[in-house]
Coordinates of C-alpha atoms in Angstrom, one line a residue:
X1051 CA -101.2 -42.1 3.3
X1052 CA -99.3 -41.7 6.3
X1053 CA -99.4 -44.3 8.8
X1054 CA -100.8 -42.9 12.5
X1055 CA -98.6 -45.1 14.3
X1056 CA -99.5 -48.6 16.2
X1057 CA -101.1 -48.2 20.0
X1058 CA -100.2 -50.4 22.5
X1059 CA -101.0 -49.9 26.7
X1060 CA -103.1 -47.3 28.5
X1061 CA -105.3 -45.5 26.2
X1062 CA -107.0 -43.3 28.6
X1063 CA -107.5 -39.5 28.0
X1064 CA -104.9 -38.4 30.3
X1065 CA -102.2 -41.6 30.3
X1066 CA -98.8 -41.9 28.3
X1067 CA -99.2 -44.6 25.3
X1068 CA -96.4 -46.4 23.5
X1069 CA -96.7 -46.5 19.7
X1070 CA -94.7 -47.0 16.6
X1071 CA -94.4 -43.7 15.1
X1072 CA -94.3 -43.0 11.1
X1073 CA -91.1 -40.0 11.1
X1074 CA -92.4 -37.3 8.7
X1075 CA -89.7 -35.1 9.4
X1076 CA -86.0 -34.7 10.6
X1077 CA -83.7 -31.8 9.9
X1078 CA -81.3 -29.7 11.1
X1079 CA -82.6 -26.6 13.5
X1080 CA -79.2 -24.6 13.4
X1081 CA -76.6 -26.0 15.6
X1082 CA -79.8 -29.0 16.9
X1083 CA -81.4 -31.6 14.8
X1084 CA -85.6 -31.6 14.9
X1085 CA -87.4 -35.1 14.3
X1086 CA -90.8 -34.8 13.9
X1087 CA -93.4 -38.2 14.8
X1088 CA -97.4 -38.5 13.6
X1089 CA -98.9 -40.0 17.0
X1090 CA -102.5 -38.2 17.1
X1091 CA -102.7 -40.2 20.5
X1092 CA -99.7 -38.7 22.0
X1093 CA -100.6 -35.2 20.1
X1094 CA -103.7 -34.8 22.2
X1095 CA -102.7 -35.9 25.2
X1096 CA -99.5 -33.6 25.9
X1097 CA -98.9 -30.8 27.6
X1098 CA -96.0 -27.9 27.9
X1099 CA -93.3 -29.5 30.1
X1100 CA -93.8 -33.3 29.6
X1101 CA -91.4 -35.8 27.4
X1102 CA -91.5 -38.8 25.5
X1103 CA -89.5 -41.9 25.8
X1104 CA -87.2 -42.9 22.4
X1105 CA -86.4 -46.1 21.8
X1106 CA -82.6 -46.2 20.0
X1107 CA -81.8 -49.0 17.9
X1108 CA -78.1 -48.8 18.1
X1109 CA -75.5 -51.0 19.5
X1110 CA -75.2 -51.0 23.5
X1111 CA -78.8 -48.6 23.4
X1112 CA -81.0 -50.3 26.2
X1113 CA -82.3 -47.8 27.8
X1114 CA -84.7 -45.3 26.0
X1115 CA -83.6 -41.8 25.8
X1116 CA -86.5 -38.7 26.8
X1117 CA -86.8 -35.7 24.9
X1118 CA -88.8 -32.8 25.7
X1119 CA -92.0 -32.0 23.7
X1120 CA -91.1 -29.0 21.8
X1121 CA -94.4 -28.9 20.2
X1122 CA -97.4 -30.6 18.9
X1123 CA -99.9 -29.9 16.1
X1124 CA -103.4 -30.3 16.7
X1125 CA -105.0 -29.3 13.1
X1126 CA -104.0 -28.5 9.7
X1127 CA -101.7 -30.8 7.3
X1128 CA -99.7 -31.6 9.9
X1129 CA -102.4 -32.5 12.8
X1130 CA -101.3 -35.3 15.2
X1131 CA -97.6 -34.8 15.0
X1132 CA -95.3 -34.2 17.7
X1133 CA -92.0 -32.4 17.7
X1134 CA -88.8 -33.0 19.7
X1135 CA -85.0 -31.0 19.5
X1136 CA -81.9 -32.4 20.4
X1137 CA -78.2 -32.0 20.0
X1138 CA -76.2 -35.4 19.0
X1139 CA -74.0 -35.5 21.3
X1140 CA -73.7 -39.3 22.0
X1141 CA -74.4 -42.9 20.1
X1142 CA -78.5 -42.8 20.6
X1143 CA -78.5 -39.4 19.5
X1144 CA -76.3 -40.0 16.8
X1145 CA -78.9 -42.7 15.1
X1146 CA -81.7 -40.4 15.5
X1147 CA -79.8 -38.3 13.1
X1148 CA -79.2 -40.7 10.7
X1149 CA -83.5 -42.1 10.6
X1150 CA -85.4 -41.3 7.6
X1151 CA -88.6 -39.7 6.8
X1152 CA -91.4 -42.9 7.0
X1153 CA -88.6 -44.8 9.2
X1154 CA -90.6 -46.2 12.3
X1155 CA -90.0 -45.0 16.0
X1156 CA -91.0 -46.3 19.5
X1157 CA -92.1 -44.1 21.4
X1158 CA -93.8 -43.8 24.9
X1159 CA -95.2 -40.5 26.0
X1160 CA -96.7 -38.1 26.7
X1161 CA -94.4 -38.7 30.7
X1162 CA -93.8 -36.5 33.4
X1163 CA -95.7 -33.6 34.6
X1164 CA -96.6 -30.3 32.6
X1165 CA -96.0 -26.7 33.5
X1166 CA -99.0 -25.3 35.7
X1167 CA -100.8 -22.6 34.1
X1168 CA -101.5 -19.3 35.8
X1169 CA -105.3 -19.4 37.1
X1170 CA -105.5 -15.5 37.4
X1171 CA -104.5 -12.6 34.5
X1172 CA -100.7 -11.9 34.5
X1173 CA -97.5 -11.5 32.5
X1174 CA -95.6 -14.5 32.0
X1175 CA -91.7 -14.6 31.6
X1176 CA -90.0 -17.7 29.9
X1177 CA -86.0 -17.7 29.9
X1178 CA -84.3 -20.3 28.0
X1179 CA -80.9 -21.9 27.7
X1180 CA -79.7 -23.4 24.2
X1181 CA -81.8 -26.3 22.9
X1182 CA -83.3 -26.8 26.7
X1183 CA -85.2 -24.0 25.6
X1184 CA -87.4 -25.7 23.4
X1185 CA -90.6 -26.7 25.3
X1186 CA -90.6 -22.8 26.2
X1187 CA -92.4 -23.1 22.2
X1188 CA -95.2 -25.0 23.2
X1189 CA -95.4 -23.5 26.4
X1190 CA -95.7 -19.8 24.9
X1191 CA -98.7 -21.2 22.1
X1192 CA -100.7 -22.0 25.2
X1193 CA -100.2 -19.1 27.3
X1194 CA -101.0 -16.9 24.2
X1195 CA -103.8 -19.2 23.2
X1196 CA -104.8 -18.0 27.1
X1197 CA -104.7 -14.3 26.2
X1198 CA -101.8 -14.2 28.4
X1199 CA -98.8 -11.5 27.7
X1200 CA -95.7 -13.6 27.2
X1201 CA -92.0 -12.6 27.3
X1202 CA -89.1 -14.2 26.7
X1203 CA -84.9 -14.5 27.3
X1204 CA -83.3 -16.8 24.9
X1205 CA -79.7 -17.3 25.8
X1206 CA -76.8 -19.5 24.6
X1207 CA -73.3 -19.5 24.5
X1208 CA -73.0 -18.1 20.6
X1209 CA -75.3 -16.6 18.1
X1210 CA -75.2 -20.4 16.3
X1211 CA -75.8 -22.0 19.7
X1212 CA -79.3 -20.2 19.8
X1213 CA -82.3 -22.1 19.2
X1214 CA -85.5 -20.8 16.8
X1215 CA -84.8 -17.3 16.8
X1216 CA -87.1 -16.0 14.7
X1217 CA -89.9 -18.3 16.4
X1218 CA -88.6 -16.6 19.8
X1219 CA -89.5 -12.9 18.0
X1220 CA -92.8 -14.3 16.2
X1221 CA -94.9 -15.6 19.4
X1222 CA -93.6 -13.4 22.1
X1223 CA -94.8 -9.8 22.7
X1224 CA -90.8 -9.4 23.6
X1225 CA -87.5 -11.5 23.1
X1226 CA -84.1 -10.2 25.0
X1227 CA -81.6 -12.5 23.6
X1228 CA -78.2 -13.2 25.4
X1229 CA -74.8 -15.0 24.3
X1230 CA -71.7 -15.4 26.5
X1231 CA -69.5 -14.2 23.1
X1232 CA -72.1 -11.2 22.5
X1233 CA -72.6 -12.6 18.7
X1234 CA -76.6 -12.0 19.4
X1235 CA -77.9 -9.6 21.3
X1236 CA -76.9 -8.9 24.9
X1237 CA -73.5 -10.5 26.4
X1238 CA -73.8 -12.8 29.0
X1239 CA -76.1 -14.7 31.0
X1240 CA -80.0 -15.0 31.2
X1241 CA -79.5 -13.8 34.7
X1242 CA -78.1 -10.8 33.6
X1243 CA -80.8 -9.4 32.5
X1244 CA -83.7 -11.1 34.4
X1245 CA -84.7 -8.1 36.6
X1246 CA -84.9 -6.0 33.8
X1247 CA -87.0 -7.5 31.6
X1248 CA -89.2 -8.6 34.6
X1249 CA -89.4 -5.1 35.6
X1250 CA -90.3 -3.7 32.3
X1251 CA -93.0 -6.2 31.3
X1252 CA -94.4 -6.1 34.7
X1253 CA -93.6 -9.9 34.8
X1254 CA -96.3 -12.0 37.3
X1255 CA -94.9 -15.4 37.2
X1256 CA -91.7 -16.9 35.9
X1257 CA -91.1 -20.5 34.0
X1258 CA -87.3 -21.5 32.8
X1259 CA -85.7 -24.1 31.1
X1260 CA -82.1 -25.1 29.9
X1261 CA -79.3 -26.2 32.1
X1262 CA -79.6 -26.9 35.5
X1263 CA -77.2 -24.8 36.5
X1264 CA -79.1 -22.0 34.9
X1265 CA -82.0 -23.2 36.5
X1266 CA -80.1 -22.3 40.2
X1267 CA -79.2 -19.3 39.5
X1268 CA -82.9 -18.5 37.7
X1269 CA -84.4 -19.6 40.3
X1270 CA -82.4 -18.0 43.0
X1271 CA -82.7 -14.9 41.4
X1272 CA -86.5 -14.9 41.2
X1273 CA -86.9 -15.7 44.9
X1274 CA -84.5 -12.6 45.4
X1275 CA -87.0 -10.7 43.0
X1276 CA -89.9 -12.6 45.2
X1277 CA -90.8 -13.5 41.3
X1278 CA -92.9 -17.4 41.8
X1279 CA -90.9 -19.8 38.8
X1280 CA -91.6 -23.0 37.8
X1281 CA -88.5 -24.9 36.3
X1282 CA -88.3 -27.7 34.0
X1283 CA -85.1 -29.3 35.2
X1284 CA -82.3 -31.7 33.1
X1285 CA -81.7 -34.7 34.6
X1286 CA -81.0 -38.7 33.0
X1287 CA -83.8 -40.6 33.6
X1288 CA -83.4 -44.1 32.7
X1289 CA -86.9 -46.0 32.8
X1290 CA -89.0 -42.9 32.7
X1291 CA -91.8 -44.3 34.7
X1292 CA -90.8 -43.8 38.3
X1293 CA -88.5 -47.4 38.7
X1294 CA -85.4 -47.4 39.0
X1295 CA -84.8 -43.7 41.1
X1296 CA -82.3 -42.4 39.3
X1297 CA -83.6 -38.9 38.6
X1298 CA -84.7 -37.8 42.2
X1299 CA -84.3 -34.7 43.0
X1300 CA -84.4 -32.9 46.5
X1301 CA -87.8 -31.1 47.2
X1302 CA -88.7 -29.1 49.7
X1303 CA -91.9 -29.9 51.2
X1304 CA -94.5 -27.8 53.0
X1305 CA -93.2 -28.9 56.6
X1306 CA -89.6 -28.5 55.8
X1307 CA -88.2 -31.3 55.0
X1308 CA -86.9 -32.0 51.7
X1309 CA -87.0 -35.2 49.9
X1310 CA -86.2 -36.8 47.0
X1311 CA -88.6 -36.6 44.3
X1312 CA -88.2 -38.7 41.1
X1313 CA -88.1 -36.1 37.9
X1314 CA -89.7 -38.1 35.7
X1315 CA -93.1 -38.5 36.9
X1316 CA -92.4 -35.9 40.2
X1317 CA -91.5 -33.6 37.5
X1318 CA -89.6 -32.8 35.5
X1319 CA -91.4 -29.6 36.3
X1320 CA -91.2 -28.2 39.7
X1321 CA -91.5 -25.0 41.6
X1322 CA -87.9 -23.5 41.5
X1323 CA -88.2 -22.0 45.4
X1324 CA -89.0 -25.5 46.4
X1325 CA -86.1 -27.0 45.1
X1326 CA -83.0 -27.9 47.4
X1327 CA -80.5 -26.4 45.5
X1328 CA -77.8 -26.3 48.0
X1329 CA -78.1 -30.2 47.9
X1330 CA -77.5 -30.6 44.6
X1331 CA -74.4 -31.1 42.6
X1332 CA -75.0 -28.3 40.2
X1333 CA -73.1 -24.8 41.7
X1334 CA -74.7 -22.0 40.8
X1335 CA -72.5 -19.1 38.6
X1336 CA -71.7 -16.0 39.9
X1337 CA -74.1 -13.3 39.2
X1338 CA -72.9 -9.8 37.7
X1339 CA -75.8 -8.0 38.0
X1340 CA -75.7 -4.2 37.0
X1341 CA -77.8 -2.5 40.0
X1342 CA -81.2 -1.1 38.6
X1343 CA -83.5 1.6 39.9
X1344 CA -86.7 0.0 41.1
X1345 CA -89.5 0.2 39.4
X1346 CA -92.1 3.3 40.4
X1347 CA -95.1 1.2 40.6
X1348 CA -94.1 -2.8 41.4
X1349 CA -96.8 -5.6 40.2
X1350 CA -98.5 -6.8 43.2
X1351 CA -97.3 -10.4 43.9
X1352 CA -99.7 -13.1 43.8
X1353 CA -99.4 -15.9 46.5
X1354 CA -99.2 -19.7 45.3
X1355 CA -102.4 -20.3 45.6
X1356 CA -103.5 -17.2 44.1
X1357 CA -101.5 -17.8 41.0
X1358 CA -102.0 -21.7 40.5
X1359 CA -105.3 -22.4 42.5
X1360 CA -103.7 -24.8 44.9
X1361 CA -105.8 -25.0 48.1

């Protein structure tokens, strides 16, 4: 029987929980690794855009590490499990590779705050940068599950950098891939192709995720397009819970003035136009874009609070 994993803390509808988590799977998802948790608590609770909190038991491991939520099941044989990508690239990440199936995780989630959802009928955009892209999954099963029209760019440096392909083609009514090497699909950047795809699916709303400096030049690009984006940014966090203000990022608020918001309960998703991205450390590339004819009928664009229902 598998075990559903020890609660402890805030067991509200809406809170994060902390649990020990039963692993029930962990493999390799191309060039990534997948690790997949049974937490029914943390299951229902989360949302496209939010994290959990890893605890590593290695040597020197402290601090917990976040992972995005790449996607949650809900019913069937797998119901109350939660999904998470990453790429080992360091000692934590390293011993997540090497944990077993039935091995035991803390974990504290869901954290941070989800991707808004669009309260009126349009198309929706998602661009995605290697395994960044992976709560762009979940994100896309709930805009579908919405009857909304969902599009995607997938890009990466090479074909075997490129994360759930055939996923990418399976949920999305269309899937423009992009690698810097041209091993998949078109060569270069996201960017590169942004105003194209937008154009042709009539896109309403944007939402990215991947590198930050992506995220810029995403986000830049949309405000040229006078496209609204959300952006689920990339930054260490190392409590997770607001404390020790080492994720802030600069916000631009209604009157002007930007201030530093902290990404992991701030965020980590935020309105791209809002973000203060000439006072970050993260340049944005150079944009190649081919010039394209504008569209004979534009979508009409839908102000904030239009498209999210803010007052």
């Amino acid at each position: 029987m598998r075990r559903q994993g020890q609660v402890q803390g805030r067991t509200d509808t809406d809170g994060p929980v902390r649990a020990r988590c039963e692993v029930v799977a962990r493999r390799r998802e191309g060039s990534y690794w997948l690790l997949s948790f049974s937490s029914p608590e943390i299951a229902e609770r989360a949302r496209p855009g939010q994290f959990v909190n890893l605890a590593v038991e290695c040597s020197g491991s402290l601090l917990r590490r976040p992972f995005s939520i790449a996607r949650v099941s809900r019913q069937g044989a797998f119901a109350g499990t939660v999904d998470v990508v990453f790429d080992a690239h360091g000692p934590g990440t390293e011993w997540l590779t090497g944990i077993g199936v039935h091995d035991l995780v803390d974990v504290v989630g869901p954290l941070g705050t989800p991707f808004p959802l669009p309260q009126r009928k349009v198309s929706c955009l998602l661009i995605g940068g290697g395994y960044g892209a992976a709560p762009l999954y979940f994100l896309a099963e709930e805009l579908v599950r919405q009857g909304l029209r969902v599009d995607m760019i997938v890009g990466a440096a090479s074909q075997e950098r490129m994360l759930n392909v055939i996923e990418a083609k399976r949920i999305s009514a269309s899937v423009t891939f992009t690698t810097e090497d041209g091993s998949l699909g078109e060569r270069g950047r996201v960017t590169d192709v942004l105003e194209q795809v937008a154009s042709q699916s009539r896109t309403g709303v944007v939402y990215a995720c991947g590198p930050n400096p992506m995220l810029r030049a995403v986000s830049e690009r949309c405000q040229e397009l006078e496209l609204p984006v959300q952006v689920a940014v990339e930054e260490h966090m190392a409590c997770g819970i607001g404390v020790c203000f080492t994720c802030v990022f600069p916000i631009r608020g209604k009157d002007g003035q930007v201030r530093m918001k902290r990404s992991c309960i701030d965020g980590p998703v935020f309105n791209g136009a809002k973000i203060a991205w000439d006072q970050t450390r993260f340049a944005s590339r150079p944009l190649e874009l081919d010039e394209e004819p504008e569209p004979e009928a534009p979508p009409e664009r839908l102000t904030d609070a239009e498209l999210w229902g803010d007052a």
